Amino acid sequence: MKETNTTGFSAAGLRRLHDVLAAHVESGKIPGLVALISRDGRTHVEALGTMRHDGGAAMRRDTLFRMASTSKPVTTAAAMVLLDECRLRLDDPVDEWLPELADRRVLRRPDGPLTDTVPARRSITVRDLLTSTFGLGMDFDLLTAPIRAAVFEKTDYSVASGPAPDQDEWMRRLGELPLSYQPGERWQYDLSNEVLGVLVSRVAGSSLEAFLRERVLDPLGMRDTGFHVPAARIDRLPPLYGPDPGTGEFLLWDAAAGGRVSAPPAFQGAGGGLVSTADDYHAYFRMLLNGGVHEGTRILSRAAVALMTTNCLTPEQQSARDAMYRGIAHLSCGQGLHGGWGFGMAVRTYRGGYAPVGQFGWDGGSGTSAYADPVNRLTGILLTQVGMSTLDSPRLAADFWTTVYQALGD
């Protein structure tokens, strides 16, 4: 299925985009996908393949997808609302709201024993959480370190490990751990976003979802976005698959009915918990491209959007991030090699592919990709139900972006 209003794209480029996406589906490795590209308000949508790997219902434009880490750019907006309202300040310590993270101890060596620590040189700040530099997180240099195993045991709630406890218990567990680096010292992936979601909830005095819905999702018309799928919409959610890396067999990571997102979670994970649609994400990224305004309503200040979408890392932090992603490029087809990081998303600081400097957005391990490009006034959303256990969905994403940029009209 195609839906098109395509001024700003070339007809030949759109045909090539369709053919490339269709080839991935016809290969049998990607059961289905929804792709949306938009430029200056003109959109083109492809909905190809089926919801299940063995056939069944066709993909539709309003199919719901688990956004995984592509949740980060959206949930971060809730914190930006609080910054705009001066209810949070970038360089304030978070101790008042997150006492579990006060008086931190830091490992003397990041790969050392958990008992060999020194006092933190300073408190963790709001900025540290927004830039993923608070001292803990995924770090491929520490995969075999004791701190990595301890963080996984205390805080993980992935497909393999089961649901998380409520946010207060989750924070209590996190507070038992030392930091692997001093606050502000090193960029580390993911965990900061989860902590940021708890901070928003406590400052707002409501659940993260309630505040996000009131201040961001509802004003943008993102009615299909949330932390679970109501029963009345569950037929729009495909299963989530993780192909076996050796055989390619489709392994079920999460079912639709009765699965992980079929009921409200105890912990609303800001780092990867959202379910959404291509059109909802289009509304969000279009708002960012428009300086924080959606159809005449201001959602975020222009300055807040600029902060989110500008590289905020020091040269030392950026070097560590680059080194981490270069080390896994064989798994990610270059994803993550953007250079910079803003608030909750990557920001491209050098031209390493078809996209220009300034492009911002992120990818998700469930086979999702969402970016906006202010140079070309372009938004692209690619959603699948195939997790990144093999190269298939990263290669699809790479081919999507390659052909999107070929489709731009002169």
GROMACS .gro file of N, CA and C in nm, residues 73 284-290 305 308-310 338 342 345-348 355-362 370-375 378-380 401 405:
model
  111
   73PRO      N    1   1.401   0.999   2.203
   73PRO     CA    2   1.378   1.138   2.161
   73PRO      C    3   1.244   1.193   2.205
  284TYR      N    4   0.567   1.428   1.584
  284TYR     CA    5   0.666   1.471   1.682
  284TYR      C    6   0.789   1.532   1.615
  285PHE      N    7   0.845   1.462   1.517
  285PHE     CA    8   0.966   1.513   1.452
  285PHE      C    9   0.936   1.636   1.367
  286ARG      N   10   0.817   1.646   1.312
  286ARG     CA   11   0.780   1.767   1.240
  286ARG      C   12   0.775   1.886   1.335
  287MET      N   13   0.728   1.864   1.458
  287MET     CA   14   0.728   1.970   1.559
  287MET      C   15   0.870   2.017   1.588
  288LEU      N   16   0.964   1.922   1.602
  288LEU     CA   17   1.102   1.961   1.626
  288LEU      C   18   1.158   2.042   1.510
  289LEU      N   19   1.130   1.999   1.386
  289LEU     CA   20   1.177   2.074   1.269
  289LEU      C   21   1.117   2.214   1.265
  290ASN      N   22   0.999   2.229   1.325
  290ASN     CA   23   0.930   2.358   1.324
  290ASN      C   24   0.962   2.440   1.449
  305VAL      N   25   1.436   2.302   2.185
  305VAL     CA   26   1.457   2.216   2.067
  305VAL      C   27   1.602   2.226   2.021
  308MET      N   28   1.816   2.011   2.245
  308MET     CA   29   1.796   1.869   2.220
  308MET      C   30   1.869   1.822   2.096
  309THR      N   31   1.874   1.907   1.995
  309THR     CA   32   1.918   1.866   1.862
  309THR      C   33   2.056   1.921   1.825
  310THR      N   34   2.133   1.965   1.926
  310THR     CA   35   2.270   2.010   1.908
  310THR      C   36   2.363   1.917   1.984
  338HIS      N   37   2.731   0.869   1.433
  338HIS     CA   38   2.686   1.002   1.394
  338HIS      C   39   2.782   1.110   1.440
  342GLY      N   40   2.279   1.478   2.143
  342GLY     CA   41   2.211   1.591   2.205
  342GLY      C   42   2.145   1.548   2.334
  345MET      N   43   1.897   1.188   2.190
  345MET     CA   44   1.909   1.146   2.050
  345MET      C   45   2.047   1.178   1.995
  346ALA      N   46   2.078   1.110   1.884
  346ALA     CA   47   2.203   1.135   1.815
  346ALA      C   48   2.191   1.262   1.730
  347VAL      N   49   2.303   1.328   1.711
  347VAL     CA   50   2.312   1.447   1.625
  347VAL      C   51   2.433   1.427   1.535
  348ARG      N   52   2.411   1.434   1.405
  348ARG     CA   53   2.520   1.407   1.311
  348ARG      C   54   2.614   1.527   1.305
  355ALA      N   55   2.327   1.124   0.473
  355ALA     CA   56   2.262   1.232   0.547
  355ALA      C   57   2.362   1.343   0.579
  356PRO      N   58   2.316   1.468   0.581
  356PRO     CA   59   2.406   1.580   0.608
  356PRO      C   60   2.428   1.602   0.757
  357VAL      N   61   2.529   1.681   0.787
  357VAL     CA   62   2.552   1.726   0.924
  357VAL      C   63   2.426   1.798   0.973
  358GLY      N   64   2.388   1.771   1.097
  358GLY     CA   65   2.270   1.832   1.156
  358GLY      C   66   2.150   1.740   1.167
  359GLN      N   67   2.152   1.628   1.094
  359GLN     CA   68   2.043   1.531   1.107
  359GLN      C   69   2.037   1.481   1.252
  360PHE      N   70   1.915   1.462   1.306
  360PHE     CA   71   1.902   1.416   1.444
  360PHE      C   72   1.792   1.311   1.454
  361GLY      N   73   1.807   1.222   1.551
  361GLY     CA   74   1.710   1.115   1.574
  361GLY      C   75   1.780   0.994   1.632
  362TRP      N   76   1.714   0.877   1.619
  362TRP     CA   77   1.775   0.757   1.678
  362TRP      C   78   1.708   0.632   1.622
  370ALA      N   79   1.406   0.662   1.329
  370ALA     CA   80   1.333   0.788   1.312
  370ALA      C   81   1.432   0.904   1.320
  371TYR      N   82   1.439   0.983   1.213
  371TYR     CA   83   1.531   1.097   1.207
  371TYR      C   84   1.464   1.213   1.135
  372ALA      N   85   1.513   1.332   1.168
  372ALA     CA   86   1.475   1.453   1.095
  372ALA      C   87   1.601   1.525   1.049
  373ASP      N   88   1.588   1.595   0.940
  373ASP     CA   89   1.702   1.660   0.873
  373ASP      C   90   1.663   1.804   0.844
  374PRO      N   91   1.712   1.901   0.926
  374PRO     CA   92   1.674   2.040   0.904
  374PRO      C   93   1.729   2.100   0.775
  375VAL      N   94   1.838   2.045   0.722
  375VAL     CA   95   1.894   2.098   0.598
  375VAL      C   96   1.797   2.076   0.482
  378LEU      N   97   1.340   1.740   0.610
  378LEU     CA   98   1.301   1.603   0.581
  378LEU      C   99   1.280   1.526   0.711
  379THR      N  100   1.176   1.444   0.716
  379THR     CA  101   1.155   1.348   0.824
  379THR      C  102   1.142   1.210   0.763
  380GLY      N  103   1.204   1.111   0.826
  380GLY     CA  104   1.190   0.973   0.782
  380GLY      C  105   1.164   0.882   0.901
  401TRP      N  106   1.752   0.471   0.430
  401TRP     CA  107   1.806   0.607   0.431
  401TRP      C  108   1.885   0.638   0.304
  405TYR      N  109   1.738   0.959   0.052
  405TYR     CA  110   1.813   1.077   0.006
  405TYR      C  111   1.824   1.082  -0.145
   0.00000   0.00000   0.00000
